[in-house]
């Protein structure tokens, strides 16, 4: 099996990471090179999709890669921007999946897509998918309701490449290699910077893997030395 790097291209193959409890699949879709992630419970086949961003046919193919019955339990939309939800209606219609999103963005997502958000998420809420539990982390600033999802590996691991207790964070557009995402006002930047610092960097160690909404993956360890630079530049 090819080692997971997180490097994907639009129209290209799926990047697959296999851990003890979970398989994580990453693809790039749409004209804005959005990353979408499928999280599959290895024990029972339950699945969660992070951001039905674009190209529903490709995303449904991704769902089938994870589970040949095309089971999809929930779609988590990380925030309300159109490029992260263009395929939401089609994916939900085809799979019957529930839709979860940060509470302040939920109404806007419903209005933009015509698809109801069936679960609103607040900071610290748990999302259970089969035998997996992920934590919602509110990262306010890029949009009021932006959320990340955190999965932790178990304390005892056997798969090559697994790390006991390591966190995996799906950050949407709130954290990328090189900084936080665009904000529209200084107050929004301060809010996002403070949340990312307190709720991610202060809580999780350097091995924490970051899966952003666009582009390449990173780790908190790779980004931590630059926090003061991000604060000083204001973006």
PDB file of C-alpha atoms in Angstrom, residues 10-184:
ATOM      1  CA  UNK A  10      -8.778  17.260  -8.995  1.00  0.00           C
ATOM      2  CA  UNK A  11      -9.808  14.320 -11.137  1.00  0.00           C
ATOM      3  CA  UNK A  12      -7.081  12.180  -9.656  1.00  0.00           C
ATOM      4  CA  UNK A  13      -7.172   9.082  -7.473  1.00  0.00           C
ATOM      5  CA  UNK A  14      -8.224   8.852  -3.856  1.00  0.00           C
ATOM      6  CA  UNK A  15      -5.582   9.115  -1.146  1.00  0.00           C
ATOM      7  CA  UNK A  16      -6.215   6.380   1.447  1.00  0.00           C
ATOM      8  CA  UNK A  17      -4.993   6.213   5.044  1.00  0.00           C
ATOM      9  CA  UNK A  18      -5.676   3.002   6.987  1.00  0.00           C
ATOM     10  CA  UNK A  19      -5.493   3.139  10.789  1.00  0.00           C
ATOM     11  CA  UNK A  20      -6.579   0.675  13.456  1.00  0.00           C
ATOM     12  CA  UNK A  21     -10.176   1.844  13.800  1.00  0.00           C
ATOM     13  CA  UNK A  22     -10.692   3.949  10.724  1.00  0.00           C
ATOM     14  CA  UNK A  23     -10.006   4.476   7.047  1.00  0.00           C
ATOM     15  CA  UNK A  24      -9.635   8.064   5.865  1.00  0.00           C
ATOM     16  CA  UNK A  25     -10.073   8.836   2.168  1.00  0.00           C
ATOM     17  CA  UNK A  26      -9.272  12.197   0.595  1.00  0.00           C
ATOM     18  CA  UNK A  27     -10.214  13.532  -2.834  1.00  0.00           C
ATOM     19  CA  UNK A  28     -10.099  16.899  -4.563  1.00  0.00           C
ATOM     20  CA  UNK A  29     -13.243  18.065  -6.350  1.00  0.00           C
ATOM     21  CA  UNK A  30     -14.569  21.057  -8.238  1.00  0.00           C
ATOM     22  CA  UNK A  31     -13.157  24.150  -9.827  1.00  0.00           C
ATOM     23  CA  UNK A  32     -11.821  25.457  -6.495  1.00  0.00           C
ATOM     24  CA  UNK A  33      -9.814  22.312  -5.646  1.00  0.00           C
ATOM     25  CA  UNK A  34     -11.868  21.503  -2.549  1.00  0.00           C
ATOM     26  CA  UNK A  35     -10.792  18.617  -0.379  1.00  0.00           C
ATOM     27  CA  UNK A  36     -13.497  16.156   0.710  1.00  0.00           C
ATOM     28  CA  UNK A  37     -12.844  13.433   3.268  1.00  0.00           C
ATOM     29  CA  UNK A  38     -14.601  10.117   3.887  1.00  0.00           C
ATOM     30  CA  UNK A  39     -14.154   8.614   7.342  1.00  0.00           C
ATOM     31  CA  UNK A  40     -15.064   4.912   7.495  1.00  0.00           C
ATOM     32  CA  UNK A  41     -15.423   2.823  10.642  1.00  0.00           C
ATOM     33  CA  UNK A  42     -13.462  -0.366   9.931  1.00  0.00           C
ATOM     34  CA  UNK A  43     -15.442  -2.353  12.465  1.00  0.00           C
ATOM     35  CA  UNK A  44     -18.958  -1.813  11.114  1.00  0.00           C
ATOM     36  CA  UNK A  45     -18.742   0.157   7.876  1.00  0.00           C
ATOM     37  CA  UNK A  46     -20.434   3.342   9.100  1.00  0.00           C
ATOM     38  CA  UNK A  47     -19.272   6.434   7.224  1.00  0.00           C
ATOM     39  CA  UNK A  48     -19.017  10.191   7.603  1.00  0.00           C
ATOM     40  CA  UNK A  49     -18.274  12.644   4.784  1.00  0.00           C
ATOM     41  CA  UNK A  50     -16.600  15.953   5.533  1.00  0.00           C
ATOM     42  CA  UNK A  51     -17.856  18.571   3.035  1.00  0.00           C
ATOM     43  CA  UNK A  52     -19.948  17.528   0.032  1.00  0.00           C
ATOM     44  CA  UNK A  53     -18.179  20.270  -1.840  1.00  0.00           C
ATOM     45  CA  UNK A  54     -18.718  19.553  -5.564  1.00  0.00           C
ATOM     46  CA  UNK A  55     -18.953  16.774  -8.182  1.00  0.00           C
ATOM     47  CA  UNK A  56     -21.578  14.527  -6.535  1.00  0.00           C
ATOM     48  CA  UNK A  57     -20.789  11.610  -8.857  1.00  0.00           C
ATOM     49  CA  UNK A  58     -17.178  11.586  -7.660  1.00  0.00           C
ATOM     50  CA  UNK A  59     -18.258  11.844  -4.029  1.00  0.00           C
ATOM     51  CA  UNK A  60     -20.728   8.978  -4.403  1.00  0.00           C
ATOM     52  CA  UNK A  61     -17.950   6.929  -5.982  1.00  0.00           C
ATOM     53  CA  UNK A  62     -15.848   7.796  -2.923  1.00  0.00           C
ATOM     54  CA  UNK A  63     -18.630   6.590  -0.629  1.00  0.00           C
ATOM     55  CA  UNK A  64     -18.713   3.276  -2.505  1.00  0.00           C
ATOM     56  CA  UNK A  65     -14.941   2.962  -2.164  1.00  0.00           C
ATOM     57  CA  UNK A  66     -15.407   3.031   1.579  1.00  0.00           C
ATOM     58  CA  UNK A  67     -18.409   0.713   1.664  1.00  0.00           C
ATOM     59  CA  UNK A  68     -19.689  -1.182  -1.346  1.00  0.00           C
ATOM     60  CA  UNK A  69     -23.283  -0.792  -0.085  1.00  0.00           C
ATOM     61  CA  UNK A  70     -22.833   3.003  -0.477  1.00  0.00           C
ATOM     62  CA  UNK A  71     -23.762   3.532   3.158  1.00  0.00           C
ATOM     63  CA  UNK A  72     -23.299   7.111   4.321  1.00  0.00           C
ATOM     64  CA  UNK A  73     -24.497   8.044   7.791  1.00  0.00           C
ATOM     65  CA  UNK A  74     -23.791  11.761   7.998  1.00  0.00           C
ATOM     66  CA  UNK A  75     -22.343  14.664   6.035  1.00  0.00           C
ATOM     67  CA  UNK A  76     -20.630  17.294   8.160  1.00  0.00           C
ATOM     68  CA  UNK A  77     -20.460  20.679   6.423  1.00  0.00           C
ATOM     69  CA  UNK A  78     -17.585  22.614   7.964  1.00  0.00           C
ATOM     70  CA  UNK A  79     -19.038  26.021   7.072  1.00  0.00           C
ATOM     71  CA  UNK A  80     -21.589  27.772   4.933  1.00  0.00           C
ATOM     72  CA  UNK A  81     -19.567  28.886   1.906  1.00  0.00           C
ATOM     73  CA  UNK A  82     -20.926  27.669  -1.423  1.00  0.00           C
ATOM     74  CA  UNK A  83     -17.782  25.847  -2.521  1.00  0.00           C
ATOM     75  CA  UNK A  84     -18.095  23.497   0.471  1.00  0.00           C
ATOM     76  CA  UNK A  85     -21.715  22.457  -0.083  1.00  0.00           C
ATOM     77  CA  UNK A  86     -22.458  22.470  -3.820  1.00  0.00           C
ATOM     78  CA  UNK A  87     -22.964  18.691  -3.899  1.00  0.00           C
ATOM     79  CA  UNK A  88     -24.775  18.428  -0.569  1.00  0.00           C
ATOM     80  CA  UNK A  89     -28.307  18.129  -1.933  1.00  0.00           C
ATOM     81  CA  UNK A  90     -27.390  15.444  -4.472  1.00  0.00           C
ATOM     82  CA  UNK A  91     -25.323  13.379  -2.028  1.00  0.00           C
ATOM     83  CA  UNK A  92     -28.033  13.462   0.639  1.00  0.00           C
ATOM     84  CA  UNK A  93     -30.740  12.576  -1.912  1.00  0.00           C
ATOM     85  CA  UNK A  94     -28.734   9.564  -3.073  1.00  0.00           C
ATOM     86  CA  UNK A  95     -27.718   8.263   0.347  1.00  0.00           C
ATOM     87  CA  UNK A  96     -30.265   9.510   2.889  1.00  0.00           C
ATOM     88  CA  UNK A  97     -27.411  10.776   5.054  1.00  0.00           C
ATOM     89  CA  UNK A  98     -28.040  13.140   7.919  1.00  0.00           C
ATOM     90  CA  UNK A  99     -26.550  16.645   7.714  1.00  0.00           C
ATOM     91  CA  UNK A 100     -24.604  18.280  10.535  1.00  0.00           C
ATOM     92  CA  UNK A 101     -23.143  21.794  10.698  1.00  0.00           C
ATOM     93  CA  UNK A 102     -22.160  24.460  13.175  1.00  0.00           C
ATOM     94  CA  UNK A 103     -25.224  26.055  14.725  1.00  0.00           C
ATOM     95  CA  UNK A 104     -24.599  29.659  13.543  1.00  0.00           C
ATOM     96  CA  UNK A 105     -24.218  28.483   9.918  1.00  0.00           C
ATOM     97  CA  UNK A 106     -27.066  25.963   9.834  1.00  0.00           C
ATOM     98  CA  UNK A 107     -29.850  28.247   8.574  1.00  0.00           C
ATOM     99  CA  UNK A 108     -27.636  29.666   5.824  1.00  0.00           C
ATOM    100  CA  UNK A 109     -26.703  26.162   4.652  1.00  0.00           C
ATOM    101  CA  UNK A 110     -30.352  25.161   4.517  1.00  0.00           C
ATOM    102  CA  UNK A 111     -31.252  28.323   2.605  1.00  0.00           C
ATOM    103  CA  UNK A 112     -28.441  27.883   0.077  1.00  0.00           C
ATOM    104  CA  UNK A 113     -29.047  24.192  -0.595  1.00  0.00           C
ATOM    105  CA  UNK A 114     -32.696  23.526   0.211  1.00  0.00           C
ATOM    106  CA  UNK A 115     -31.426  20.643   2.363  1.00  0.00           C
ATOM    107  CA  UNK A 116     -32.179  20.738   6.065  1.00  0.00           C
ATOM    108  CA  UNK A 117     -29.399  20.589   8.622  1.00  0.00           C
ATOM    109  CA  UNK A 118     -30.639  17.793  10.847  1.00  0.00           C
ATOM    110  CA  UNK A 119     -28.090  18.304  13.618  1.00  0.00           C
ATOM    111  CA  UNK A 120     -26.571  21.575  14.754  1.00  0.00           C
ATOM    112  CA  UNK A 121     -23.136  21.369  16.326  1.00  0.00           C
ATOM    113  CA  UNK A 122     -21.697  23.361  19.191  1.00  0.00           C
ATOM    114  CA  UNK A 123     -18.166  23.378  20.533  1.00  0.00           C
ATOM    115  CA  UNK A 124     -17.457  20.091  22.293  1.00  0.00           C
ATOM    116  CA  UNK A 125     -20.366  18.137  20.802  1.00  0.00           C
ATOM    117  CA  UNK A 126     -19.647  14.510  19.953  1.00  0.00           C
ATOM    118  CA  UNK A 127     -20.466  12.961  16.578  1.00  0.00           C
ATOM    119  CA  UNK A 128     -20.762   9.174  16.798  1.00  0.00           C
ATOM    120  CA  UNK A 129     -20.375   7.152  13.608  1.00  0.00           C
ATOM    121  CA  UNK A 130     -20.572   3.427  14.213  1.00  0.00           C
ATOM    122  CA  UNK A 131     -17.841   2.660  16.731  1.00  0.00           C
ATOM    123  CA  UNK A 132     -16.071   5.978  16.135  1.00  0.00           C
ATOM    124  CA  UNK A 133     -16.462   9.189  18.098  1.00  0.00           C
ATOM    125  CA  UNK A 134     -15.389  12.574  16.728  1.00  0.00           C
ATOM    126  CA  UNK A 135     -15.498  15.887  18.573  1.00  0.00           C
ATOM    127  CA  UNK A 136     -16.796  19.119  17.058  1.00  0.00           C
ATOM    128  CA  UNK A 137     -14.588  22.142  17.682  1.00  0.00           C
ATOM    129  CA  UNK A 138     -15.998  25.594  16.930  1.00  0.00           C
ATOM    130  CA  UNK A 139     -13.464  27.831  15.151  1.00  0.00           C
ATOM    131  CA  UNK A 140     -15.298  31.130  14.776  1.00  0.00           C
ATOM    132  CA  UNK A 141     -14.090  33.743  12.311  1.00  0.00           C
ATOM    133  CA  UNK A 142     -13.948  32.478   8.737  1.00  0.00           C
ATOM    134  CA  UNK A 143     -17.707  32.146   9.207  1.00  0.00           C
ATOM    135  CA  UNK A 144     -19.601  32.370  12.509  1.00  0.00           C
ATOM    136  CA  UNK A 145     -20.386  28.649  12.490  1.00  0.00           C
ATOM    137  CA  UNK A 146     -17.162  27.117  11.176  1.00  0.00           C
ATOM    138  CA  UNK A 147     -16.385  23.798  12.837  1.00  0.00           C
ATOM    139  CA  UNK A 148     -13.546  21.309  12.838  1.00  0.00           C
ATOM    140  CA  UNK A 149     -13.842  17.611  13.638  1.00  0.00           C
ATOM    141  CA  UNK A 150     -11.317  15.761  15.798  1.00  0.00           C
ATOM    142  CA  UNK A 151     -10.747  11.999  15.795  1.00  0.00           C
ATOM    143  CA  UNK A 152      -8.279  10.399  18.223  1.00  0.00           C
ATOM    144  CA  UNK A 153      -6.553   7.107  17.573  1.00  0.00           C
ATOM    145  CA  UNK A 154      -6.858   4.499  20.356  1.00  0.00           C
ATOM    146  CA  UNK A 155      -4.159   4.128  23.004  1.00  0.00           C
ATOM    147  CA  UNK A 156      -3.104   0.737  21.650  1.00  0.00           C
ATOM    148  CA  UNK A 157      -2.446   0.530  17.900  1.00  0.00           C
ATOM    149  CA  UNK A 158      -1.144  -2.139  15.556  1.00  0.00           C
ATOM    150  CA  UNK A 159      -1.372  -0.716  12.019  1.00  0.00           C
ATOM    151  CA  UNK A 160       1.840   0.500  10.396  1.00  0.00           C
ATOM    152  CA  UNK A 161       1.848   4.277  10.549  1.00  0.00           C
ATOM    153  CA  UNK A 162      -0.617   4.461  13.434  1.00  0.00           C
ATOM    154  CA  UNK A 163       0.324   6.496  16.511  1.00  0.00           C
ATOM    155  CA  UNK A 164      -1.298   5.807  19.868  1.00  0.00           C
ATOM    156  CA  UNK A 165      -3.542   8.665  20.948  1.00  0.00           C
ATOM    157  CA  UNK A 166      -2.742  10.866  17.945  1.00  0.00           C
ATOM    158  CA  UNK A 167      -5.404  13.398  16.968  1.00  0.00           C
ATOM    159  CA  UNK A 168      -6.625  13.926  13.405  1.00  0.00           C
ATOM    160  CA  UNK A 169      -8.337  17.261  12.759  1.00  0.00           C
ATOM    161  CA  UNK A 170     -10.521  18.125   9.770  1.00  0.00           C
ATOM    162  CA  UNK A 171     -10.315  21.918   9.771  1.00  0.00           C
ATOM    163  CA  UNK A 172     -12.359  23.099   6.783  1.00  0.00           C
ATOM    164  CA  UNK A 173     -11.157  26.587   5.867  1.00  0.00           C
ATOM    165  CA  UNK A 174     -10.076  27.563   9.386  1.00  0.00           C
ATOM    166  CA  UNK A 175      -6.496  26.251   9.337  1.00  0.00           C
ATOM    167  CA  UNK A 176      -4.135  25.520   6.456  1.00  0.00           C
ATOM    168  CA  UNK A 177      -0.412  25.043   5.970  1.00  0.00           C
ATOM    169  CA  UNK A 178       0.864  28.561   6.494  1.00  0.00           C
ATOM    170  CA  UNK A 179      -1.955  30.076   8.501  1.00  0.00           C
ATOM    171  CA  UNK A 180      -5.619  30.613   9.141  1.00  0.00           C
ATOM    172  CA  UNK A 181      -8.032  31.331   6.310  1.00  0.00           C
ATOM    173  CA  UNK A 182      -9.318  34.665   5.035  1.00  0.00           C
ATOM    174  CA  UNK A 183     -11.460  36.759   7.365  1.00  0.00           C
ATOM    175  CA  UNK A 184     -13.370  39.933   6.524  1.00  0.00           C
TER     176      UNK A 184
END
